[in-house]
Short mmCIF file of C-alpha atoms and ligand atoms in Angstrom, two decimals:
data_model
loop_
_atom_site.label_atom_id
_atom_site.label_comp_id
_atom_site.label_asym_id
_atom_site.label_seq_id
_atom_site.Cartn_x
_atom_site.Cartn_y
_atom_site.Cartn_z
CA MET A 94 38.06 9.08 -46.02
CA SER A 95 36.49 11.37 -43.71
CA VAL A 96 33.91 14.70 -44.45
CA ARG A 97 33.74 18.05 -42.95
CA ILE A 98 30.12 20.20 -43.54
CA LYS A 99 29.87 23.52 -43.11
CA VAL A 100 26.69 25.39 -44.15
CA HIS A 101 26.90 28.94 -43.87
CA ASN A 102 24.22 31.62 -43.83
CA LEU A 103 22.12 28.79 -45.40
CA SER A 104 18.37 30.27 -47.07
CA PHE A 105 16.04 28.23 -49.01
CA ARG A 106 12.57 29.37 -50.87
CA TYR A 107 10.47 26.81 -52.11
CA GLY A 108 8.65 29.35 -54.75
CA ALA A 109 7.69 32.60 -52.88
CA MET A 110 7.64 30.79 -48.98
CA GLU A 111 11.35 31.07 -47.39
CA VAL A 112 11.41 27.58 -45.52
CA LEU A 113 15.26 27.97 -44.18
CA ARG A 114 16.62 31.24 -43.45
CA GLY A 115 20.51 32.22 -42.25
CA ILE A 116 21.43 28.68 -41.18
CA ASP A 117 24.72 28.24 -40.49
CA PHE A 118 27.02 24.97 -38.52
CA MET A 119 29.76 22.82 -38.28
CA VAL A 120 29.10 18.79 -39.18
CA GLN A 121 33.24 17.73 -38.21
CA PRO A 122 34.11 14.00 -39.39
CA GLY A 123 32.43 11.55 -37.33
CA ASP A 124 29.97 13.46 -35.15
CA PHE A 125 26.79 12.54 -34.69
CA VAL A 126 24.53 15.12 -35.26
CA GLY A 127 20.14 14.93 -34.63
CA ILE A 128 18.24 17.38 -36.32
CA ILE A 129 14.75 18.19 -34.07
CA GLY A 130 12.09 19.99 -34.64
CA PRO A 131 8.35 20.80 -34.91
CA ASN A 132 6.71 19.19 -38.07
CA GLY A 133 7.22 21.74 -40.78
CA SER A 134 10.31 23.63 -39.36
CA GLY A 135 12.44 22.74 -42.35
CA LYS A 136 14.65 19.74 -40.96
CA SER A 137 13.84 17.71 -44.28
CA THR A 138 14.24 20.47 -46.82
CA LEU A 139 17.76 21.14 -44.37
CA LEU A 140 18.53 17.24 -44.74
CA LYS A 141 17.35 18.09 -48.56
CA ASN A 142 19.95 21.20 -48.84
CA MET A 143 22.71 18.83 -47.55
CA ALA A 144 22.70 16.35 -49.38
CA ALA A 145 22.07 18.48 -52.65
CA LEU A 146 19.36 17.46 -54.11
CA LEU A 147 17.54 21.12 -53.37
CA THR A 148 19.67 23.75 -53.96
CA PRO A 149 20.66 26.86 -51.66
CA SER A 150 18.48 30.23 -51.90
CA ALA A 151 21.14 31.70 -50.40
CA GLY A 152 24.19 30.81 -48.59
CA GLU A 153 26.18 28.24 -49.26
CA ILE A 154 27.03 24.09 -48.17
CA ILE A 155 30.97 23.95 -48.58
CA LEU A 156 32.01 19.70 -48.26
CA ASN A 157 35.83 19.64 -47.97
CA GLY A 158 36.19 22.68 -48.46
CA LYS A 159 34.31 22.82 -52.02
CA ASP A 160 30.62 23.74 -52.02
CA LEU A 161 28.31 21.16 -52.90
CA ARG A 162 26.89 23.05 -56.37
CA ARG A 163 30.72 22.51 -57.98
CA TRP A 164 30.89 18.58 -55.95
CA PRO A 165 30.56 16.19 -59.61
CA ARG A 166 27.67 14.08 -58.85
CA ARG A 167 29.26 10.42 -59.25
CA SER A 168 32.04 11.65 -56.45
CA LEU A 169 29.13 13.10 -54.00
CA ALA A 170 27.70 10.34 -54.52
CA ARG A 171 31.26 8.49 -52.53
CA GLN A 172 31.30 11.31 -50.06
CA LEU A 173 27.62 11.37 -48.78
CA ALA A 174 24.30 8.60 -48.84
CA LEU A 175 21.15 9.05 -48.13
CA VAL A 176 18.07 7.93 -47.01
CA GLY A 177 15.47 9.90 -47.79
CA GLN A 178 11.58 9.84 -46.73
CA GLU A 179 10.32 7.72 -49.72
CA ARG A 180 10.64 4.35 -49.06
CA SER A 181 10.59 2.79 -53.06
CA ALA A 182 12.69 2.80 -54.89
CA GLY A 183 9.75 3.16 -58.12
CA PHE A 184 9.83 -0.30 -59.06
CA ASN A 185 9.67 -3.39 -58.02
CA PHE A 186 13.16 -4.76 -58.02
CA LEU A 187 14.33 -7.67 -55.57
CA VAL A 188 15.63 -6.58 -52.52
CA GLU A 189 19.15 -6.55 -52.78
CA ASP A 190 18.62 -5.56 -56.66
CA VAL A 191 18.20 -2.10 -55.24
CA VAL A 192 20.44 -2.92 -51.94
CA ALA A 193 22.84 -2.87 -55.39
CA MET A 194 22.36 -0.01 -56.46
CA GLY A 195 24.67 1.73 -53.19
CA ARG A 196 27.20 1.10 -55.58
CA TYR A 197 26.66 2.82 -59.17
CA PRO A 198 28.90 5.67 -57.80
CA TYR A 199 31.65 2.92 -58.42
CA GLN A 200 30.58 1.09 -61.22
CA GLU A 201 31.27 2.27 -65.27
CA ARG A 202 28.10 2.72 -66.86
CA PHE A 203 26.78 -0.84 -68.52
CA SER A 204 30.17 -3.20 -66.20
CA SER A 205 29.12 -6.03 -64.41
CA PRO A 206 29.42 -5.74 -60.20
CA LYS A 207 32.60 -6.20 -58.81
CA GLU A 208 34.13 -8.25 -56.00
CA ALA A 209 34.25 -5.40 -54.33
CA ASP A 210 30.68 -4.18 -55.11
CA ARG A 211 29.17 -7.93 -53.91
CA ARG A 212 31.05 -7.60 -50.66
CA ALA A 213 29.22 -4.36 -50.12
CA VAL A 214 26.10 -4.93 -50.93
CA GLU A 215 26.48 -8.73 -48.82
CA ARG A 216 27.58 -6.61 -45.76
CA ALA A 217 25.06 -4.09 -46.01
CA MET A 218 22.49 -6.39 -46.00
CA HIS A 219 23.78 -8.35 -42.91
CA LEU A 220 24.25 -4.75 -41.21
CA THR A 221 20.65 -3.94 -41.57
CA GLY A 222 19.01 -7.56 -41.12
CA CYS A 223 18.03 -8.23 -44.13
CA TYR A 224 20.20 -10.11 -45.50
CA HIS A 225 17.09 -13.18 -45.57
CA LEU A 226 15.09 -11.16 -48.19
CA ARG A 227 17.51 -11.07 -50.96
CA GLU A 228 15.35 -12.86 -52.67
CA ARG A 229 12.23 -10.84 -51.67
CA GLU A 230 10.40 -8.68 -54.23
CA LEU A 231 10.38 -4.70 -52.41
CA PHE A 232 6.32 -4.25 -52.53
CA SER A 233 6.22 -6.92 -50.78
CA LEU A 234 8.22 -6.07 -47.71
CA SER A 235 6.28 -4.63 -44.55
CA GLY A 236 7.08 -0.76 -44.26
CA GLY A 237 9.85 -1.86 -41.50
CA GLU A 238 11.39 -3.75 -43.56
CA ARG A 239 11.43 -2.02 -46.57
CA GLN A 240 13.36 0.88 -44.46
CA ARG A 241 15.83 -1.72 -43.74
CA VAL A 242 17.04 -1.60 -47.08
CA ILE A 243 16.82 1.62 -48.17
CA LEU A 244 19.27 2.08 -45.47
CA ALA A 245 21.09 -1.01 -46.61
CA ARG A 246 21.71 0.74 -49.80
CA ALA A 247 22.82 3.71 -48.89
CA LEU A 248 25.12 1.25 -46.46
CA ALA A 249 26.64 -0.27 -49.33
CA GLN A 250 27.42 2.94 -50.73
CA GLU A 251 29.86 2.73 -48.60
CA THR A 252 30.07 6.74 -47.99
CA PRO A 253 32.12 8.38 -44.84
CA CYS A 254 28.62 10.70 -44.64
CA LEU A 255 25.21 9.34 -43.94
CA LEU A 256 21.76 11.51 -44.58
CA LEU A 257 18.51 10.25 -43.14
CA ASP A 258 15.47 11.56 -42.39
CA GLU A 259 13.44 9.58 -39.61
CA PRO A 260 14.83 6.17 -40.99
CA THR A 261 12.87 5.10 -37.85
CA SER A 262 9.45 5.76 -38.69
CA PHE A 263 8.05 2.89 -39.62
CA LEU A 264 9.90 0.72 -37.55
CA ASP A 265 8.79 -1.12 -34.42
CA LEU A 266 10.07 -0.23 -31.07
CA GLY A 267 12.94 -3.15 -30.79
CA TYR A 268 13.85 -2.12 -34.73
CA GLN A 269 13.93 1.38 -33.71
CA VAL A 270 16.72 0.97 -30.71
CA GLU A 271 18.15 -1.77 -33.09
CA LEU A 272 18.67 0.94 -36.31
CA LEU A 273 19.86 3.64 -33.77
CA GLU A 274 22.61 0.96 -32.29
CA LEU A 275 23.79 0.21 -35.51
CA LEU A 276 24.49 3.91 -36.41
CA GLN A 277 25.57 4.15 -33.34
CA SER A 278 28.64 1.66 -33.55
CA LEU A 279 29.62 2.18 -37.47
CA ASN A 280 29.74 6.47 -35.49
CA ARG A 281 31.63 4.57 -33.01
CA GLU A 282 33.78 1.65 -34.50
CA GLU A 283 34.34 2.98 -38.17
CA GLY A 284 34.35 6.90 -37.76
CA LEU A 285 30.96 7.83 -40.20
CA THR A 286 29.19 10.96 -39.09
CA ILE A 287 25.75 10.03 -38.95
CA ILE A 288 23.18 13.37 -39.49
CA VAL A 289 20.02 12.26 -38.78
CA VAL A 290 16.23 13.76 -39.18
CA MET A 291 14.61 12.45 -35.86
CA HIS A 292 10.94 12.14 -34.37
CA ASP A 293 11.30 11.14 -31.40
CA LEU A 294 13.32 13.16 -28.71
CA ASN A 295 13.93 10.96 -26.41
CA LEU A 296 15.99 8.88 -28.85
CA ALA A 297 18.01 11.82 -30.05
CA SER A 298 18.51 12.43 -26.91
CA ARG A 299 20.66 9.14 -26.35
CA TYR A 300 22.09 7.82 -29.55
CA CYS A 301 22.96 11.37 -30.83
CA GLY A 302 26.06 13.98 -30.11
CA ARG A 303 25.05 16.87 -30.71
CA LEU A 304 21.51 18.25 -31.35
CA LEU A 305 20.64 20.69 -33.86
CA MET A 306 16.77 22.40 -32.33
CA LEU A 307 15.07 24.00 -35.64
CA SER A 308 11.76 25.80 -35.66
CA GLN A 309 9.95 27.61 -37.62
CA GLY A 310 13.46 27.44 -40.67
CA LYS A 311 15.81 28.68 -37.90
CA ILE A 312 18.16 26.88 -35.56
CA TYR A 313 16.58 27.92 -32.29
CA ALA A 314 19.06 25.58 -29.71
CA CYS A 315 22.44 23.95 -31.19
CA GLY A 316 24.89 21.74 -29.06
CA MET A 317 24.83 18.44 -26.38
CA PRO A 318 20.86 16.91 -25.48
CA GLU A 319 21.37 18.63 -21.76
CA GLU A 320 21.72 22.07 -23.73
CA VAL A 321 19.16 21.44 -26.50
CA LEU A 322 16.42 19.78 -24.63
CA THR A 323 15.25 21.95 -21.82
CA ARG A 324 11.60 22.69 -20.69
CA ASP A 325 12.12 26.41 -21.70
CA HIS A 326 13.30 25.60 -25.08
CA ILE A 327 10.77 22.60 -25.31
CA ARG A 328 8.04 25.20 -24.13
CA SER A 329 8.85 27.83 -26.75
CA VAL A 330 9.38 25.50 -29.36
CA TYR A 331 7.07 22.74 -29.01
CA ARG A 332 4.24 24.42 -26.92
CA THR A 333 4.14 21.79 -24.52
CA GLU A 334 5.07 21.58 -20.83
CA VAL A 335 7.13 18.48 -20.05
CA MET A 336 9.31 17.41 -16.92
CA ILE A 337 12.88 16.15 -18.04
CA ASP A 338 15.42 13.15 -16.20
CA PRO A 339 17.79 11.97 -16.54
CA HIS A 340 18.06 8.48 -18.54
CA PRO A 341 19.64 6.01 -15.60
CA LEU A 342 22.23 4.53 -17.87
CA ASP A 343 23.82 7.86 -19.48
CA GLY A 344 22.00 10.18 -18.27
CA SER A 345 20.76 12.17 -21.24
CA PRO A 346 17.60 14.04 -20.91
CA GLN A 347 14.83 12.47 -21.37
CA ILE A 348 11.38 14.66 -21.65
CA ILE A 349 7.87 13.14 -20.58
CA PRO A 350 4.93 15.34 -21.38
CA PHE A 351 2.08 16.57 -19.77
CA ALA A 352 0.32 18.88 -20.64
CA ALA A 353 0.09 21.19 -23.47
CA GLY A 354 1.89 25.04 -23.52
CA ALA A 355 -1.43 26.44 -23.84
CA ALA A 356 -2.92 24.48 -20.56
CA LEU A 357 -0.37 26.44 -18.12
CA ARG A 358 -0.46 29.68 -19.80
CA GLN A 359 -3.67 30.89 -18.00
CA ASN A 360 -2.08 31.03 -14.91
CA HIS A 361 1.27 32.79 -16.95
CA GLY A 362 2.37 35.58 -14.33
CA CYS A 363 1.75 34.72 -11.55
CA PRO A 364 4.03 35.66 -8.83
CA LYS A 365 6.13 32.54 -7.50
CA VAL A 366 5.73 30.03 -4.51
CA HIS A 367 8.64 29.14 -2.34
CA ILE A 368 7.71 25.61 -1.62
CA ILE A 369 10.61 24.19 1.99
CA GLY A 370 10.22 20.73 2.15
CA GLY A 371 12.28 17.24 1.81
CA GLY A 372 11.96 13.41 1.57
CA GLY A 373 9.39 13.47 -0.99
CA SER A 374 6.49 15.08 1.41
CA ALA A 375 7.03 18.06 -1.26
CA THR A 376 6.52 16.15 -4.65
CA PRO A 377 3.06 16.36 -4.50
CA LEU A 378 3.25 19.79 -3.79
CA ILE A 379 5.45 20.16 -6.31
CA ASN A 380 3.01 18.43 -9.29
CA GLU A 381 0.06 20.18 -7.94
CA LEU A 382 1.41 23.11 -8.28
CA VAL A 383 3.56 22.78 -11.36
CA LEU A 384 -0.14 21.32 -12.85
CA ALA A 385 -1.68 24.14 -12.00
CA GLY A 386 1.09 26.37 -13.74
CA VAL A 387 2.20 28.04 -10.62
CA PRO A 388 6.01 29.48 -10.96
CA LEU A 389 8.25 27.88 -7.94
CA SER A 390 11.11 27.35 -6.73
CA ALA A 391 12.83 25.26 -3.78
CA GLY A 392 14.52 24.57 -0.93
CA VAL A 393 16.88 24.11 1.09
CA LEU A 394 16.71 19.35 -0.92
CA THR A 395 19.02 17.36 -0.12
CA VAL A 396 20.65 15.93 -3.54
CA GLY A 397 19.44 12.68 -4.07
CA ASP A 398 16.54 13.19 -2.33
CA SER A 399 12.81 12.50 -4.05
CA ASP A 400 11.53 16.16 -3.87
CA TRP A 401 15.20 16.63 -4.98
CA ALA A 402 15.09 14.60 -7.80
CA THR A 403 11.46 16.39 -8.71
CA ALA A 404 12.01 19.94 -8.56
CA ARG A 405 15.33 19.00 -11.24
CA ARG A 406 12.86 17.47 -13.28
CA PHE A 407 10.70 20.10 -13.42
CA GLY A 408 14.23 22.20 -13.56
CA LEU A 409 12.93 24.28 -10.77
CA GLU A 410 14.88 26.69 -9.66
CA MET A 411 16.62 25.14 -6.05
CA VAL A 412 19.19 25.00 -2.96
CA GLU A 413 20.25 21.98 -2.89
CA GLU A 414 22.18 20.52 0.62
CA THR A 415 24.55 17.81 0.27
CA PRO A 416 23.33 14.42 1.28
CA PHE A 417 23.71 13.34 5.12
CA ALA A 418 24.55 16.94 5.60
CA PRO A 419 22.52 19.91 8.03
CA ILE A 420 21.98 22.58 6.17
CA SER A 421 24.89 24.97 6.37
CA SER A 422 24.57 28.54 6.73
CA ALA A 423 25.74 29.21 3.17
CA ARG A 424 22.72 27.12 1.99
CA HIS A 425 20.01 28.37 4.73
CA GLN A 426 21.30 31.90 3.55
CA ASP A 427 20.43 31.54 -0.05
CA ASN A 428 16.71 29.24 0.55
CA LEU A 429 16.22 33.02 2.96
CA ALA A 430 17.05 34.93 -0.56
CA LEU A 431 14.79 32.72 -3.20
CA ILE A 432 12.43 33.29 -0.02
CA LYS A 433 12.68 36.97 -0.34
CA GLY A 434 12.20 36.29 -4.28
CA ALA A 435 8.07 34.32 -3.84
CA ALA A 436 5.16 35.79 -3.45
CA ALA A 437 4.14 33.52 -0.37
CA VAL A 438 5.92 30.02 0.83
CA VAL A 439 4.66 26.07 1.32
CA LEU A 440 5.71 24.32 4.25
CA ALA A 441 5.63 20.18 3.38
CA PRO A 442 4.95 18.07 5.94
CA LEU A 443 8.43 16.89 5.89
CA PHE A 444 10.09 14.82 8.35
CA ILE A 445 11.80 17.66 11.33
CA GLY A 446 15.21 16.49 12.94
CA PRO A 447 18.40 18.08 13.89
CA GLY A 448 20.00 18.65 10.48
CA ASN A 449 16.66 20.02 8.66
CA LEU A 450 15.16 22.27 11.58
CA LEU A 451 17.22 26.30 9.08
CA ASN A 452 13.52 24.95 7.58
CA LEU A 453 10.89 26.20 9.60
CA GLU A 454 13.39 29.32 11.37
CA ALA A 455 13.42 29.47 7.59
CA ALA A 456 9.62 30.01 7.07
CA ALA A 457 10.33 31.83 10.62
CA THR A 458 11.56 34.33 8.58
CA ALA A 459 9.47 34.34 5.72
CA LEU A 460 5.96 35.43 8.30
CA GLU A 461 8.74 38.34 9.71
CA GLU A 462 9.26 39.34 6.22
CA LYS A 463 5.18 39.69 5.98
CA LYS A 464 5.43 37.07 3.46
CA PRO A 465 2.22 34.57 3.12
CA VAL A 466 3.42 31.36 4.72
CA TYR A 467 1.03 28.36 4.56
CA LEU A 468 1.91 24.97 6.54
CA ILE A 469 0.16 21.43 5.63
CA ASN A 470 0.21 19.58 8.09
CA GLU A 471 -0.98 15.79 7.15
CA PRO A 472 0.33 13.98 9.30
CA PRO A 473 0.63 16.13 12.08
CA VAL A 474 3.86 17.99 13.27
CA GLU A 475 3.77 15.59 16.64
CA GLU A 476 3.91 12.49 14.51
CA ARG A 477 6.38 14.08 12.18
CA ASP A 478 9.65 15.59 15.19
CA PHE A 479 12.52 13.57 15.65
CA THR A 480 14.06 15.77 17.66
CA GLY A 481 12.55 15.27 20.56
CA GLY A 482 9.91 18.55 20.60
CA ARG A 483 11.87 21.54 19.38
CA GLY A 484 10.46 20.98 15.59
CA ILE A 485 7.38 21.09 17.93
CA GLU A 486 7.56 23.88 19.44
CA LEU A 487 9.05 25.91 16.09
CA TYR A 488 6.13 24.49 14.52
CA ARG A 489 3.43 26.10 16.10
CA ALA A 490 5.16 29.39 16.66
CA LEU A 491 5.05 29.71 12.36
CA ILE A 492 0.96 29.13 13.94
CA GLU A 493 1.10 31.60 16.62
CA LYS A 494 2.52 34.46 14.03
CA GLY A 495 0.43 34.39 12.08
CA ALA A 496 0.73 31.08 8.91
CA GLN A 497 -2.14 29.23 7.80
CA LEU A 498 -2.65 25.84 8.08
CA ILE A 499 -4.43 24.45 4.97
CA THR A 500 -5.33 21.12 4.14
CA ARG A 501 -3.69 19.77 0.29
CA ALA A 502 -7.26 20.68 -1.22
CA GLU A 503 -7.27 24.08 -0.44
CA LEU A 504 -3.23 24.40 -2.04
CA GLY A 505 -4.80 25.16 -5.67
CA GLN A 506 -7.13 28.42 -4.12
CA ILE A 507 -2.56 30.31 -3.60
CA ALA A 508 -2.67 30.92 -7.61
CA ARG A 509 -5.93 32.45 -7.99
CA PRO A 510 -6.06 35.13 -3.90
CA GLU A 511 -9.36 35.94 -5.94
CA GLU A 512 -11.01 32.76 -5.34
CA ARG A 513 -9.19 32.38 -1.65
CA GLU A 514 -10.48 36.31 -0.41
CA GLY A 515 -13.95 35.20 -1.47
CA ASN A 516 -14.29 32.60 0.56
P1 ADP B 807 10.32 19.16 -41.46
O1 ADP B 807 11.19 18.40 -41.97
O2 ADP B 807 10.57 19.79 -40.22
O3 ADP B 807 8.53 18.80 -41.30
P2 ADP B 807 9.51 19.83 -44.19
O4 ADP B 807 11.16 20.71 -44.10
O5 ADP B 807 9.36 19.33 -44.96
O6 ADP B 807 9.81 19.83 -42.90
O7 ADP B 807 8.72 21.40 -44.48
C1 ADP B 807 9.71 23.04 -44.10
C2 ADP B 807 7.98 23.75 -44.18
O8 ADP B 807 8.60 23.81 -46.46
C3 ADP B 807 7.21 23.33 -44.58
O9 ADP B 807 6.03 24.48 -44.39
C4 ADP B 807 6.05 22.36 -45.80
O10 ADP B 807 4.92 22.20 -45.77
C5 ADP B 807 7.26 22.97 -46.57
N1 ADP B 807 7.67 22.62 -48.15
C6 ADP B 807 7.83 21.56 -48.12
N2 ADP B 807 8.14 20.35 -49.24
C7 ADP B 807 7.46 21.21 -50.17
C8 ADP B 807 7.57 21.07 -51.55
N3 ADP B 807 8.18 20.54 -52.63
N4 ADP B 807 6.73 22.13 -51.86
C9 ADP B 807 6.35 23.57 -50.90
N5 ADP B 807 6.93 23.25 -49.95
C10 ADP B 807 7.01 22.50 -49.22
#
């Protein structure tokens, strides 16, 4: 028992309003697909088309080789079960009767339930944690309990594929994670194919194998969570600035929003600044400049150090060196190449050791190329030098060659040169 779904050039309109356009994708048996996208982007409409509750205006949906429109209702209900956004069953039934409704594709009209039906209903109630509610009336339940009953009804349908529309929306955090882990285990252990509309991008990222990002009725991005959940995609589709860190357990991208998209737009078109740092010295500078909307690059940073993690979080273009290795001449050249592409360079107050003296040389090269170089010397270089004086010498030479000492507080001004000149 498996399902293969092909959505081909699907369009859908409500009256004159086109809500989905040119949607193309495949669902393979055993997939766990998350449909994400802002409010009104067409997620529910797509799911309802896939559940044959709505009929495409153009294009087609093929289930196991046959157009959805040609499937008899009851056979289709043995393939696909839908957990929609409607949380009521219309009438105030007992919970076990609601769950038992999931068995309708297997029952003859007016026949009494068979042993297999009873087993499926019980199992579904146990899996979703609503067995103890079985004699309660649906209307007496909380939103979250009702949600689990509706999921139980879908599981009682024993289909190879589940379609769910924001199944975690009324659940507290504990139940959200529990429900997604249940879906994950049904997917992994029983091979259930799952297609779920999700609001929470971080949960979608952690649990879905593949994401489909909709924007204004079209597929904006499709692929693994790390391919879909990028800063650029989220900025364009959700108009929000985010940083992205890998989940500590499985590396799935986790999103931390920090500003509305419009807040940073005023500085778009601002020239790029290259930050030289390491060991955490550049992190507050990067944070501040990102918030000011300044496009940045960074280098040479050591893989795994906190500046490297900060640069990665913001998706900055950067030069990375292996931990414990001195900066190699190849990485130094890469750093110079990024500096060439920037309008100015900021040297963070990094600790200076024999392994990273080339970072100071890079700042010297920038000066030779007539780029403005800003030094933040807090704490002073004398307290940061571990090269027996060579670092201090190079630092002082930078100042002699025209590098400008600025304070942290003045940093924002490098994004607004006209203000600096006015001072
Ligand atoms: P999402 O699930 O991404 O929030 P929907 O699929 O619910 O988006 O809605 C997509 C667009 O279709 C929205 O503009 C919405 O207002 C419109 N829409 C949804 N349902 C209907 C309907 N029954 N009649 C008319 N327009 C609708």
